[in-house]
């Protein structure tokens, strides 16, 4: 398990910059969950919770771009592997990807990203998916940013009212 005292030390030493760094570090982790939300709650009890939430949301969103990049890499690697399959299989798979990509781009992409960002759902999965289907990175970033800021503000205020 990860030692939370290191993350708290960053916040104690650097204040809002520490929260920003903790949020980036916490969101960079793909498979090992880091308890940076605990730090956001604790910081909300001692600093301005609105600013803590905004700074933490921005940092967490920047960290989530790693998942997006992994998705792009998976897409690239998939193309290399696809060369070994028959053209019929590749056409069938491309048809499915076009359908999924079209649905996601035209319909519910921003809403799905927002829901994953603002809830405890595993948002790394949606980031990897968005990278794999080449979803517009600006739309991904804005939807993730709004959700992460809202979640972080809620956590910071929970820390303010729950820890005092």
CSV table of C-alpha atoms in Angstrom, one decimal:
chain,number,residue,atom,x,y,z
A,1,UNK,CA,0.0,0.0,0.0
A,2,UNK,CA,1.1,3.5,-0.7
A,3,UNK,CA,2.2,5.8,2.2
A,4,UNK,CA,-0.2,8.7,2.4
A,5,UNK,CA,2.2,10.7,4.6
A,6,UNK,CA,4.3,11.5,1.5
A,7,UNK,CA,1.3,13.0,-0.2
A,8,UNK,CA,0.2,15.0,2.9
A,9,UNK,CA,3.8,16.2,3.2
A,10,UNK,CA,3.6,17.6,-0.3
A,11,UNK,CA,0.5,19.5,0.6
A,12,UNK,CA,1.9,20.8,3.9
A,13,UNK,CA,5.1,21.9,2.1
A,14,UNK,CA,3.7,23.4,-1.1
A,15,UNK,CA,0.1,24.2,-0.3
A,16,UNK,CA,-2.1,24.4,-3.5
A,17,UNK,CA,0.9,23.4,-5.7
A,18,UNK,CA,1.2,20.3,-3.5
A,19,UNK,CA,-2.5,19.5,-4.0
A,20,UNK,CA,-1.9,19.9,-7.8
A,21,UNK,CA,1.1,17.6,-7.7
A,22,UNK,CA,-0.7,15.0,-5.5
A,23,UNK,CA,-3.7,15.0,-7.9
A,24,UNK,CA,-1.5,14.5,-10.9
A,25,UNK,CA,0.5,11.7,-9.1
A,26,UNK,CA,-2.8,10.0,-7.9
A,27,UNK,CA,-4.3,10.1,-11.4
A,28,UNK,CA,-1.2,8.9,-13.2
A,29,UNK,CA,-1.5,5.5,-11.5
A,30,UNK,CA,-3.1,3.1,-14.0
A,31,UNK,CA,-3.5,0.0,-11.9
A,32,UNK,CA,-2.5,0.8,-8.3
A,33,UNK,CA,-5.0,3.1,-6.7
A,34,UNK,CA,-3.4,6.0,-4.8
A,35,UNK,CA,-5.5,7.6,-2.1
A,36,UNK,CA,-5.1,11.1,-3.2
A,37,UNK,CA,-8.8,11.9,-2.5
A,38,UNK,CA,-8.1,11.5,1.2
A,39,UNK,CA,-5.5,14.2,0.8
A,40,UNK,CA,-8.0,16.4,-1.0
A,41,UNK,CA,-10.4,16.0,1.8
A,42,UNK,CA,-7.8,16.8,4.4
A,43,UNK,CA,-6.6,19.8,2.5
A,44,UNK,CA,-10.3,21.0,2.2
A,45,UNK,CA,-10.4,21.1,6.0
A,46,UNK,CA,-7.4,23.4,6.3
A,47,UNK,CA,-7.4,25.4,3.0
A,48,UNK,CA,-10.1,27.1,0.9
A,49,UNK,CA,-12.1,24.1,-0.2
A,50,UNK,CA,-13.3,25.7,-3.4
A,51,UNK,CA,-9.7,26.4,-4.5
A,52,UNK,CA,-8.6,23.0,-3.3
A,53,UNK,CA,-11.3,21.4,-5.5
A,54,UNK,CA,-10.4,23.4,-8.6
A,55,UNK,CA,-6.7,22.8,-8.3
A,56,UNK,CA,-7.2,19.1,-7.5
A,57,UNK,CA,-9.6,18.7,-10.4
A,58,UNK,CA,-7.2,20.3,-12.9
A,59,UNK,CA,-4.3,18.1,-11.6
A,60,UNK,CA,-6.4,14.9,-11.7
A,61,UNK,CA,-7.5,15.7,-15.3
A,62,UNK,CA,-3.9,16.2,-16.4
A,63,UNK,CA,-3.1,12.8,-14.8
A,64,UNK,CA,-6.0,11.2,-16.6
A,65,UNK,CA,-4.3,12.0,-20.0
A,66,UNK,CA,-2.0,9.1,-19.3
A,67,UNK,CA,-4.9,6.7,-19.8
A,68,UNK,CA,-5.8,8.5,-23.1
A,69,UNK,CA,-2.2,8.1,-24.2
A,70,UNK,CA,-2.3,4.4,-23.4
A,71,UNK,CA,-5.4,4.0,-25.5
A,72,UNK,CA,-3.7,5.7,-28.4
A,73,UNK,CA,-0.7,3.3,-27.9
A,74,UNK,CA,-3.0,0.3,-27.8
A,75,UNK,CA,-4.6,1.4,-31.0
A,76,UNK,CA,-1.2,1.7,-32.7
A,77,UNK,CA,-0.1,-1.7,-31.3
A,78,UNK,CA,-3.4,-3.3,-32.5
A,79,UNK,CA,-2.7,-2.1,-36.0
A,80,UNK,CA,0.7,-3.9,-35.9
A,81,UNK,CA,-1.0,-7.1,-34.7
A,82,UNK,CA,-3.8,-6.8,-37.2
A,83,UNK,CA,-1.4,-7.4,-40.1
A,84,UNK,CA,-1.3,-11.0,-39.0
A,85,UNK,CA,-5.1,-11.5,-39.4
A,86,UNK,CA,-7.1,-12.0,-42.6
A,87,UNK,CA,-8.6,-9.0,-44.4
A,88,UNK,CA,-12.1,-10.3,-43.8
A,89,UNK,CA,-11.5,-10.3,-40.0
A,90,UNK,CA,-10.0,-6.8,-40.2
A,91,UNK,CA,-12.9,-5.4,-42.2
A,92,UNK,CA,-15.4,-6.8,-39.7
A,93,UNK,CA,-13.5,-5.4,-36.8
A,94,UNK,CA,-13.2,-2.0,-38.4
A,95,UNK,CA,-16.9,-1.9,-39.1
A,96,UNK,CA,-17.6,-2.5,-35.4
A,97,UNK,CA,-15.0,0.2,-34.4
A,98,UNK,CA,-16.6,2.6,-36.8
A,99,UNK,CA,-20.1,2.0,-35.3
A,100,UNK,CA,-18.7,2.4,-31.7
A,101,UNK,CA,-16.7,5.5,-32.6
A,102,UNK,CA,-19.6,7.1,-34.4
A,103,UNK,CA,-22.0,6.4,-31.5
A,104,UNK,CA,-19.5,7.8,-29.0
A,105,UNK,CA,-18.6,10.8,-31.0
A,106,UNK,CA,-22.1,11.9,-32.0
A,107,UNK,CA,-24.2,10.8,-29.1
A,108,UNK,CA,-23.1,10.4,-25.5
A,109,UNK,CA,-19.3,10.8,-25.4
A,110,UNK,CA,-19.1,13.9,-23.2
A,111,UNK,CA,-21.8,12.7,-20.9
A,112,UNK,CA,-20.2,9.3,-20.4
A,113,UNK,CA,-16.8,10.9,-19.8
A,114,UNK,CA,-18.4,13.3,-17.3
A,115,UNK,CA,-20.2,10.5,-15.4
A,116,UNK,CA,-17.0,8.5,-15.1
A,117,UNK,CA,-15.1,11.6,-13.9
A,118,UNK,CA,-17.6,12.7,-11.3
A,119,UNK,CA,-18.3,9.3,-9.8
A,120,UNK,CA,-16.1,6.6,-8.4
A,121,UNK,CA,-16.3,4.6,-11.6
A,122,UNK,CA,-12.9,3.6,-13.0
A,123,UNK,CA,-12.2,6.6,-15.2
A,124,UNK,CA,-8.9,5.1,-16.5
A,125,UNK,CA,-11.0,2.7,-18.6
A,126,UNK,CA,-12.9,5.6,-20.3
A,127,UNK,CA,-9.6,7.4,-20.9
A,128,UNK,CA,-8.1,4.3,-22.5
A,129,UNK,CA,-11.2,3.8,-24.6
A,130,UNK,CA,-11.2,7.4,-25.7
A,131,UNK,CA,-7.6,7.2,-26.8
A,132,UNK,CA,-8.2,3.9,-28.6
A,133,UNK,CA,-11.2,5.3,-30.6
A,134,UNK,CA,-9.3,8.6,-31.2
A,135,UNK,CA,-12.0,10.6,-29.5
A,136,UNK,CA,-11.2,14.4,-29.7
A,137,UNK,CA,-8.7,15.1,-26.9
A,138,UNK,CA,-10.2,18.6,-26.3
A,139,UNK,CA,-13.7,17.2,-25.7
A,140,UNK,CA,-12.2,14.5,-23.5
A,141,UNK,CA,-10.2,17.0,-21.5
A,142,UNK,CA,-13.1,19.4,-21.0
A,143,UNK,CA,-15.6,16.7,-20.0
A,144,UNK,CA,-13.1,15.1,-17.7
A,145,UNK,CA,-12.1,18.5,-16.2
A,146,UNK,CA,-15.6,19.5,-15.4
A,147,UNK,CA,-16.3,16.1,-13.7
A,148,UNK,CA,-13.1,16.0,-11.8
A,149,UNK,CA,-13.5,19.6,-10.5
A,150,UNK,CA,-17.0,18.9,-9.3
A,151,UNK,CA,-15.9,15.7,-7.6
A,152,UNK,CA,-12.9,17.4,-6.0
A,153,UNK,CA,-15.0,20.3,-4.7
A,154,UNK,CA,-17.4,17.9,-3.2
A,155,UNK,CA,-14.6,16.0,-1.5
A,156,UNK,CA,-12.9,19.2,-0.3
A,157,UNK,CA,-16.1,20.4,1.3
A,158,UNK,CA,-16.7,17.0,2.8
A,159,UNK,CA,-13.3,17.3,4.4
A,160,UNK,CA,-14.2,20.8,5.7
A,161,UNK,CA,-17.5,19.8,7.2
A,162,UNK,CA,-16.5,16.2,8.1
A,163,UNK,CA,-13.1,16.7,9.7
A,164,UNK,CA,-13.8,19.9,11.7
